[in-house]
Tab-separated table of N, CA and C in Angstrom:
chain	number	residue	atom	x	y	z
U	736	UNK	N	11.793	-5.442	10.452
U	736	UNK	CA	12.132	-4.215	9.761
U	736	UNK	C	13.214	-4.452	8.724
U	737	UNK	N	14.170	-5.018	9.263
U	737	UNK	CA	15.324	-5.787	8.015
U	737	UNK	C	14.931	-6.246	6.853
U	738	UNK	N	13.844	-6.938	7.148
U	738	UNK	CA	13.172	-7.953	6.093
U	738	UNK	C	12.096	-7.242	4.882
U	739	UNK	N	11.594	-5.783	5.614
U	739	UNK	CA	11.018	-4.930	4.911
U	739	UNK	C	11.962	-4.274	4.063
U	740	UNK	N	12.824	-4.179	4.633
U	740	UNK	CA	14.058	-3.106	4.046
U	740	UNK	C	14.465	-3.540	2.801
U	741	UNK	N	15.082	-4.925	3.054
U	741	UNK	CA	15.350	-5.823	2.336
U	741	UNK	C	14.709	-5.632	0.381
U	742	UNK	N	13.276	-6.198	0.948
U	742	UNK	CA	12.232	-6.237	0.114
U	742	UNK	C	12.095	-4.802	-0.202
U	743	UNK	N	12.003	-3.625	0.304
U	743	UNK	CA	11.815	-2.358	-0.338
U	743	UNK	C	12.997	-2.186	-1.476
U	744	UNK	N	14.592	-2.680	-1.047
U	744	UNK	CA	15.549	-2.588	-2.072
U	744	UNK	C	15.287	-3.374	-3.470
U	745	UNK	N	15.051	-4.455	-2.784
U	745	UNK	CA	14.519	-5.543	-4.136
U	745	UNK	C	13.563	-4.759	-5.607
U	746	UNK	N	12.182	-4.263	-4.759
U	746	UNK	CA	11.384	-3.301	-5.324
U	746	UNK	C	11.920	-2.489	-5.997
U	747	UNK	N	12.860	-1.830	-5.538
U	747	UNK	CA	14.111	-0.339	-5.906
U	747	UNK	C	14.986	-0.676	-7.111
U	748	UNK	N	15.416	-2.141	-7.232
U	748	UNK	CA	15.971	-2.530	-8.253
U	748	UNK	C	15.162	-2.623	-9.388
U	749	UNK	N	14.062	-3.300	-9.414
U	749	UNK	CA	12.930	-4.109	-10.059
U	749	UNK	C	12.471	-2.660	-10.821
U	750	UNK	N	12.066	-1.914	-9.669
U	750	UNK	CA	11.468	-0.487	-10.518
U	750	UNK	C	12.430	0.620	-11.666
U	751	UNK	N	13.658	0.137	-11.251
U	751	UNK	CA	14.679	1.024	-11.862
U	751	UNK	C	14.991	-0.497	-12.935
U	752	UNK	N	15.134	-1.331	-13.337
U	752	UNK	CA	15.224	-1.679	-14.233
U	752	UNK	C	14.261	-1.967	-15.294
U	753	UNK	N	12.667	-1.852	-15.188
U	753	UNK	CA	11.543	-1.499	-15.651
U	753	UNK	C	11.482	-0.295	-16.296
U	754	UNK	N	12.105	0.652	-15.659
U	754	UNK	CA	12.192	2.222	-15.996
U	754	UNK	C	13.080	1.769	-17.400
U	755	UNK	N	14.348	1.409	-17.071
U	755	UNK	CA	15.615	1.506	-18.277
U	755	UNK	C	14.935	0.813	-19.264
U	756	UNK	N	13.988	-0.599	-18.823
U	756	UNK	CA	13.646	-1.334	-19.927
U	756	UNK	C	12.614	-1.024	-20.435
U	757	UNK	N	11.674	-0.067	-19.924
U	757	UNK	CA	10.311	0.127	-20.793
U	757	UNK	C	9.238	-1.156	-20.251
U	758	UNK	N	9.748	-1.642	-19.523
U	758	UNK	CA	8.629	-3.047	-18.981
U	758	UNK	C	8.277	-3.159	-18.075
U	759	UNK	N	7.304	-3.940	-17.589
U	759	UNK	CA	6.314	-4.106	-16.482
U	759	UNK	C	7.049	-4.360	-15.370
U	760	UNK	N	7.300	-4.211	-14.442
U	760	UNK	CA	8.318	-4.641	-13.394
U	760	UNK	C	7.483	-5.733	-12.567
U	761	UNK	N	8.699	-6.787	-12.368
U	761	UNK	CA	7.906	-8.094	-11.282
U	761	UNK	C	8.014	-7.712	-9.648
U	762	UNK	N	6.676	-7.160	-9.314
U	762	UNK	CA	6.128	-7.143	-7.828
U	762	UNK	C	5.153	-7.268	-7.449
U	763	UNK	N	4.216	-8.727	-7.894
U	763	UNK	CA	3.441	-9.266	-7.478
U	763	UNK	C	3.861	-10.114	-6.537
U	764	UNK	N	5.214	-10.859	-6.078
U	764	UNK	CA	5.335	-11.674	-5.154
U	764	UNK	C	5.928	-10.605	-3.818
U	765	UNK	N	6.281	-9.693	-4.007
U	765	UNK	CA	6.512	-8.838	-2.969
U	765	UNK	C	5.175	-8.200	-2.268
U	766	UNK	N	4.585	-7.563	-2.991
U	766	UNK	CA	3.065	-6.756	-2.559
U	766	UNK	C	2.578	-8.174	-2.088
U	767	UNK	N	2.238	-9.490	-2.527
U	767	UNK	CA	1.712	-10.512	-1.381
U	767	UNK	C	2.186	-10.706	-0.369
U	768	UNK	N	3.635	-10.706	-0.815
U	768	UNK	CA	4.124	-11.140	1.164
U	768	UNK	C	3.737	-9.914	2.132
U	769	UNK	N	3.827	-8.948	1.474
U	769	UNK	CA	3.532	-7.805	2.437
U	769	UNK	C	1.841	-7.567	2.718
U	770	UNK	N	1.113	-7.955	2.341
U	770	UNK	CA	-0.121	-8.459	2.145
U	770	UNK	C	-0.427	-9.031	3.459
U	771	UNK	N	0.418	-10.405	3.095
U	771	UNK	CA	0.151	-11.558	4.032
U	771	UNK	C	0.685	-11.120	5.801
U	772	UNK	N	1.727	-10.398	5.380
U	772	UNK	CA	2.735	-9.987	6.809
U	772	UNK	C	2.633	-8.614	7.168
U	773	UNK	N	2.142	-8.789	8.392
U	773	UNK	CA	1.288	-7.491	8.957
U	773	UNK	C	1.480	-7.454	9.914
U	774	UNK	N	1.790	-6.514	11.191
U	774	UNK	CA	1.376	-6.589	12.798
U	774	UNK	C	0.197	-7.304	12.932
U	775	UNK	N	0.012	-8.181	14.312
U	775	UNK	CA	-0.767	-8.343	15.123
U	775	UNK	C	-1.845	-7.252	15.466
U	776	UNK	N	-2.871	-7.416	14.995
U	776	UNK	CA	-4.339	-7.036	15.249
U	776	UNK	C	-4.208	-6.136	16.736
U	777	UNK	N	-3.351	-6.764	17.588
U	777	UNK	CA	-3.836	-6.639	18.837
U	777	UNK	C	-2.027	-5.570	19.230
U	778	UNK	N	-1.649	-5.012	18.272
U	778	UNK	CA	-0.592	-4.128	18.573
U	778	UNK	C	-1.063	-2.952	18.179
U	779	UNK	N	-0.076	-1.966	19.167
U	779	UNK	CA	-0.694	-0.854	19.069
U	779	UNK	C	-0.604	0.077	17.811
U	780	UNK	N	-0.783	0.366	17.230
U	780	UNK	CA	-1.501	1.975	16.458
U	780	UNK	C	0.220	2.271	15.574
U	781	UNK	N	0.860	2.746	16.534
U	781	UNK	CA	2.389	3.560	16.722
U	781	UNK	C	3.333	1.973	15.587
U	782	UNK	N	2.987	1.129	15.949
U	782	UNK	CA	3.348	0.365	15.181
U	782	UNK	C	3.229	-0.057	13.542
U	783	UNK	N	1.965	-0.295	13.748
U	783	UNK	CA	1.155	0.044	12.485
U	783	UNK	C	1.282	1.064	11.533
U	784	UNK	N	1.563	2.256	12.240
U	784	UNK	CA	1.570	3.600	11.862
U	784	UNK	C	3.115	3.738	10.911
U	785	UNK	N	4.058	2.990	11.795
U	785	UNK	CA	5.298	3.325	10.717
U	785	UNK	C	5.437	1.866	10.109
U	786	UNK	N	4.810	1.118	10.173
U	786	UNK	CA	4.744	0.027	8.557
U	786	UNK	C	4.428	0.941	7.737
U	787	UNK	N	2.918	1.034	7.838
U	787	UNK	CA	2.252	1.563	6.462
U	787	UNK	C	2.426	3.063	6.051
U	788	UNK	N	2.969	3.861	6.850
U	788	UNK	CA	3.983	5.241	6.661
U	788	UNK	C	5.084	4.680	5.533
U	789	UNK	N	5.682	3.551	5.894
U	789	UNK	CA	7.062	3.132	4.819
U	789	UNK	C	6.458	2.541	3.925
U	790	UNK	N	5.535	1.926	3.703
U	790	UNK	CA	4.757	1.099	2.462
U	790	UNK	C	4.128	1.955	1.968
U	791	UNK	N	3.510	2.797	2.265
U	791	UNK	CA	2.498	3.901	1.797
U	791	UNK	C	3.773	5.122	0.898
U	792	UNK	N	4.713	5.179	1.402
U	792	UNK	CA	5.958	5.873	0.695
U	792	UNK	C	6.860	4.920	-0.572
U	793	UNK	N	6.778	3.493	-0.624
U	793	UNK	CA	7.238	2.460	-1.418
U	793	UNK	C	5.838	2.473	-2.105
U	794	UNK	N	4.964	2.544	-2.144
U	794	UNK	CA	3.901	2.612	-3.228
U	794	UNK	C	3.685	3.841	-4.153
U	795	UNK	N	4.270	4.854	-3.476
U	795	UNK	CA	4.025	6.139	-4.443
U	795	UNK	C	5.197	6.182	-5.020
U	796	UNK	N	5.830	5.840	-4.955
U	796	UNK	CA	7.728	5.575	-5.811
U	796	UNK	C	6.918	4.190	-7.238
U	797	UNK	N	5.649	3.165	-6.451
U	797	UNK	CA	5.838	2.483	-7.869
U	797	UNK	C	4.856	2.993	-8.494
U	798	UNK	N	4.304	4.205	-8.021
U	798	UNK	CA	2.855	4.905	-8.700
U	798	UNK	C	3.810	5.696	-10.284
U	799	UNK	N	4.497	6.665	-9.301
U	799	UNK	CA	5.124	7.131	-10.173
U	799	UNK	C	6.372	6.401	-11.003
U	800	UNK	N	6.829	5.427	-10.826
U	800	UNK	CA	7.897	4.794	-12.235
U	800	UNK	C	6.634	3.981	-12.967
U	801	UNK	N	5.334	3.931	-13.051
U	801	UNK	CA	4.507	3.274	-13.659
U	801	UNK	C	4.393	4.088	-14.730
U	802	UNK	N	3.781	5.063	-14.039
U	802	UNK	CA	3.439	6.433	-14.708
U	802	UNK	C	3.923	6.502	-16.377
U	803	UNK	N	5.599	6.791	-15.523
U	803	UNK	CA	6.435	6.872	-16.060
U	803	UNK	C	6.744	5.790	-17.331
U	804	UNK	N	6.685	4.349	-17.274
U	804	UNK	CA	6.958	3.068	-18.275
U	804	UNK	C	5.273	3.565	-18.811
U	805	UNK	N	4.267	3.894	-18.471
U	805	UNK	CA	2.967	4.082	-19.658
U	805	UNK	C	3.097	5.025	-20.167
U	806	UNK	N	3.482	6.017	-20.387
U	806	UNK	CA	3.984	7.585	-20.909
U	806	UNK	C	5.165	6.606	-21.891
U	807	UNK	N	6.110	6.501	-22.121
U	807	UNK	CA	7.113	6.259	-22.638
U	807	UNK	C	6.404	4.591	-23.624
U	808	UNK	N	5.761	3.927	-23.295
U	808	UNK	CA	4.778	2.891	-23.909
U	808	UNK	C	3.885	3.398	-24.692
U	809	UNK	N	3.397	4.808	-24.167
U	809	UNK	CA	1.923	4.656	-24.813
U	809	UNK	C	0.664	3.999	-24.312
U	810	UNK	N	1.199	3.033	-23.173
U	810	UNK	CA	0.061	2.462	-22.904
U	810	UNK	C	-0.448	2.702	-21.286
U	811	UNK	N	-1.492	2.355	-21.173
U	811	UNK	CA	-2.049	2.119	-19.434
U	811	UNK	C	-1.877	1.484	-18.468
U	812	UNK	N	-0.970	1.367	-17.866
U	812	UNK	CA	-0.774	0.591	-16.871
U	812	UNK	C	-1.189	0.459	-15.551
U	813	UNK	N	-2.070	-0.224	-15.072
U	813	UNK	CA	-2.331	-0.654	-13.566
U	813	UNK	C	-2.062	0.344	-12.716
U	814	UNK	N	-2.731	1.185	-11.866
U	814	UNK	CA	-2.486	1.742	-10.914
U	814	UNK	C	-2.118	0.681	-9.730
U	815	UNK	N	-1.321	-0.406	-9.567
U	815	UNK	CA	-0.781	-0.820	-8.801
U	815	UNK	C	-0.991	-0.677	-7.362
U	816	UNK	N	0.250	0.599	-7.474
U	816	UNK	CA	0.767	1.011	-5.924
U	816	UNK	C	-0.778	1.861	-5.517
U	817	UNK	N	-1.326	2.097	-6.015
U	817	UNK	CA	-2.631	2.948	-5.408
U	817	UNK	C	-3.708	1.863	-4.841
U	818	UNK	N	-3.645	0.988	-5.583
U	818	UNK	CA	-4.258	-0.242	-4.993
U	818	UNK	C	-4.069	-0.854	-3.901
U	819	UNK	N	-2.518	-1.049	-3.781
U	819	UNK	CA	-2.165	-1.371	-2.664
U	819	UNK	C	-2.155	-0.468	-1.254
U	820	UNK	N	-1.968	0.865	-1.579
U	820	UNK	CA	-1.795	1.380	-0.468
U	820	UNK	C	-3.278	1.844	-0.376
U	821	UNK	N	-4.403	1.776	-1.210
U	821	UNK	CA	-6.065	1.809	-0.359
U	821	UNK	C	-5.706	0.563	0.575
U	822	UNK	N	-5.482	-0.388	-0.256
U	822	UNK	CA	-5.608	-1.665	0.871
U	822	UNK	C	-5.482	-1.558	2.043
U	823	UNK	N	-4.506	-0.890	2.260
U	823	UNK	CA	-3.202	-1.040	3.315
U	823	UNK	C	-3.659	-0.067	4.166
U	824	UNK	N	-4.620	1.280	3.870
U	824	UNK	CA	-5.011	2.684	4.639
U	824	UNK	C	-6.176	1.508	5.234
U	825	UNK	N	-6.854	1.224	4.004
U	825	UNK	CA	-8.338	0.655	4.680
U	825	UNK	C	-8.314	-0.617	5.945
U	826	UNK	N	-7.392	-1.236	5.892
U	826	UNK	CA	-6.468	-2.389	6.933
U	826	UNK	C	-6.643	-1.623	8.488
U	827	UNK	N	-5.427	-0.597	7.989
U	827	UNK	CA	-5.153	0.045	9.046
U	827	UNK	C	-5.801	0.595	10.067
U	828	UNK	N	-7.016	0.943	8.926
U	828	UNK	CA	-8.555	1.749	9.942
U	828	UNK	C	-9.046	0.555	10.412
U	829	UNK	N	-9.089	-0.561	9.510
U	829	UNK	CA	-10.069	-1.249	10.233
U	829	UNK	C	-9.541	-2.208	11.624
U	830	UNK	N	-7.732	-2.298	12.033
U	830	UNK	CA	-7.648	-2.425	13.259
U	830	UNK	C	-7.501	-1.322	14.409
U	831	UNK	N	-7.634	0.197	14.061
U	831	UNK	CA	-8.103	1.117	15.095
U	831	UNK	C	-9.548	0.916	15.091
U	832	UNK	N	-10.568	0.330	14.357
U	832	UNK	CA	-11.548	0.034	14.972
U	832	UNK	C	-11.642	-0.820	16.043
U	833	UNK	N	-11.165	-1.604	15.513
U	833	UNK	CA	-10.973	-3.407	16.394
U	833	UNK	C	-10.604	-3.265	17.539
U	834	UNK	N	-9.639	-2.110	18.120
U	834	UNK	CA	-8.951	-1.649	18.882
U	834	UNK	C	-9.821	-0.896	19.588
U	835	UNK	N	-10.901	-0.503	19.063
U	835	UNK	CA	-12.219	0.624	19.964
U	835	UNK	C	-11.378	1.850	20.380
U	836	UNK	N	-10.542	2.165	19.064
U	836	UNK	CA	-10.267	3.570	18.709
U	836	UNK	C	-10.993	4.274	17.370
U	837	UNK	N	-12.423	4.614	17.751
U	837	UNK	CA	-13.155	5.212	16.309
U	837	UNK	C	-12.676	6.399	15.946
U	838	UNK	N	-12.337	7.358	16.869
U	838	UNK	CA	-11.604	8.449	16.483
U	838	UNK	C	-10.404	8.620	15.322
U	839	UNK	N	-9.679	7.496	15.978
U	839	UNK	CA	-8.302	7.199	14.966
U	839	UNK	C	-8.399	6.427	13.530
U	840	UNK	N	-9.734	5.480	13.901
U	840	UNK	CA	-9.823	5.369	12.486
U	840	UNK	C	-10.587	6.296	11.381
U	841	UNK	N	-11.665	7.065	12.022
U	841	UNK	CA	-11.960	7.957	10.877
U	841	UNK	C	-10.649	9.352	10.713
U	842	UNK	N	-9.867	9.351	11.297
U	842	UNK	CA	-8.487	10.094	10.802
U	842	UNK	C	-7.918	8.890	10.022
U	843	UNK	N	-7.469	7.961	10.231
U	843	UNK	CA	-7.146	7.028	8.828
U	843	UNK	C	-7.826	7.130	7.597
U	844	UNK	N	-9.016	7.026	7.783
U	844	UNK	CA	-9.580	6.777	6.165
U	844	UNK	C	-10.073	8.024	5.572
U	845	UNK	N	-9.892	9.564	6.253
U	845	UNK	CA	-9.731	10.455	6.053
U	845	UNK	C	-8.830	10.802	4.981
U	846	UNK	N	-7.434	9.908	5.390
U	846	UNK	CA	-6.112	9.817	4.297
U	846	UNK	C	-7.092	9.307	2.797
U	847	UNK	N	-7.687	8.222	3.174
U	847	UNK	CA	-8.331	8.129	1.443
U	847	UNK	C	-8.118	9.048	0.773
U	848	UNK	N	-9.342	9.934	0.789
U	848	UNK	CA	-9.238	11.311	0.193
U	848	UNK	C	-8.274	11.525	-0.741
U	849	UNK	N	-7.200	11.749	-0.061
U	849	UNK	CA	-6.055	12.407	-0.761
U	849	UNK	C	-5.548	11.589	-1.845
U	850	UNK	N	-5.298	9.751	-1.240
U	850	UNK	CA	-4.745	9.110	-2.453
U	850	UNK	C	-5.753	8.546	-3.019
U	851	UNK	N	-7.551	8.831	-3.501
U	851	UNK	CA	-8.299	8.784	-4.322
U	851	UNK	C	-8.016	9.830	-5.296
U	852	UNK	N	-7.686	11.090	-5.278
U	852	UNK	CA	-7.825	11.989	-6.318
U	852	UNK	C	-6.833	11.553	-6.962
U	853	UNK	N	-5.454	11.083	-6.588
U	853	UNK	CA	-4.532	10.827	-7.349
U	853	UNK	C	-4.713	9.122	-8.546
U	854	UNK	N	-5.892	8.821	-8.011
U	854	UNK	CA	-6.277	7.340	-8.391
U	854	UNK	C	-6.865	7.476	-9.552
U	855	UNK	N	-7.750	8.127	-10.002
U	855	UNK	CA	-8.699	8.074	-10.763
U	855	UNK	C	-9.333	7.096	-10.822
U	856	UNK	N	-9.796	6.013	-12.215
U	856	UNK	CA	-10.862	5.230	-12.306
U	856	UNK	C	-10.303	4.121	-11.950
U	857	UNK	N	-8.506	4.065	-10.928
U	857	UNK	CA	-8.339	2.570	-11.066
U	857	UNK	C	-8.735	2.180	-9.450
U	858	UNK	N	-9.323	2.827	-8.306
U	858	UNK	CA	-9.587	2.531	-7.351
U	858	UNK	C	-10.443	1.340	-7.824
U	859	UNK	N	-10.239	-0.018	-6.759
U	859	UNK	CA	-11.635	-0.564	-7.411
U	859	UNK	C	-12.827	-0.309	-6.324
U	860	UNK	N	-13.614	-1.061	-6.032
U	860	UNK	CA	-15.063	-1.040	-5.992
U	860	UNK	C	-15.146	-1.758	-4.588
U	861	UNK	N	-13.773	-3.109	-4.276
U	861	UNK	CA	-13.769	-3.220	-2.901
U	861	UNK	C	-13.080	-2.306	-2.107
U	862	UNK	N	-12.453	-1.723	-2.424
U	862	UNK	CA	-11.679	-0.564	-1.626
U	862	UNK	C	-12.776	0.269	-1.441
U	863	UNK	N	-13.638	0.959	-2.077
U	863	UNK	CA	-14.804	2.218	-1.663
U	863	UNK	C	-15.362	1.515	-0.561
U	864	UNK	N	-16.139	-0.146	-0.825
U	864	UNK	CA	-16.701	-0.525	0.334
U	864	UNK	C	-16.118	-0.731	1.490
U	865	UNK	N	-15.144	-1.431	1.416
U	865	UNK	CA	-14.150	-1.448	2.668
U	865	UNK	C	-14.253	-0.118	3.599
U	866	UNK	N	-13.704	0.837	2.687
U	866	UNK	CA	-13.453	2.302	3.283
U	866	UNK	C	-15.320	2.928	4.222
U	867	UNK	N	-16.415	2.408	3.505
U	867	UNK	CA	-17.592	2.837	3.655
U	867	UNK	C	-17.645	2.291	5.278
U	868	UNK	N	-17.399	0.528	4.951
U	868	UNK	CA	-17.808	-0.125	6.088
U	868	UNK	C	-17.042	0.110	7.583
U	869	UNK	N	-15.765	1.159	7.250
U	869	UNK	CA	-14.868	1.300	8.026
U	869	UNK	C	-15.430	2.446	9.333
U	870	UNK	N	-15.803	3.176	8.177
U	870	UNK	CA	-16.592	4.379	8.593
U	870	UNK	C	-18.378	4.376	9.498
């Protein structure tokens, strides 16, 4: 949890000096480690549940300072954090499956929903399937 924390501040800096500078902020080596570093498959739910509760809240903070640096650019920038946190919903369902909790995962990917409308055309194409195959 330290080590998340850690890395969420890092992010916090990165995004607020992107903001002042008008530029792309560097968090491609953060979103991998967090990628890579995950609970155990074989832990319960309650665990899982407040990772990606705090990552799923650190992704809509870089949804919106994105937003924010393409508005002030002019230009389009990467829906990022929406990317990541399909990832991260679709993950999640797919170890309450694993777990032979189907109930809990179609309440996970239920959440889709909500952060698809906010996505528009940058969801990609493995996230829909993921989410399909989850279901």
């Amino acid at each position: 949890q330290f080590q998340e924390l850690q890395e969420s501040a890092q992010m916090l800096m990165e995004l607020n000096n992107a903001l002042r500078n008008g530029t792309m902020p560097e968090l491609a080596s953060i979103l991998l480690t967090w990628r890579e570093r995950l609970p155990n498959v074989w832990e319960e739910l309650p665990a899982w549940n407040d990772l990606v509760s705090w990552r799923n809240h650190m992704f809509s903070h870089i949804n919106n300072v994105l937003a924010r640096v393409a508005d002030a650019n002019n230009s389009s920038l990467p829906s990022l954090g929406y990317q990541q946190m399909l990832w991260t919903i679709v993950r999640f369902a797919h170890v309450a499956r694993r777990q032979q909790l189907p109930e809990a995962c179609v309440s996970i990917i239920a959440k889709i929903q909500s952060v698809n409308t906010g996505s528009g055309p940058h969801s990609d194409l493995g996230n829909s399937f993921a989410k399909l195959r989850e279901q």
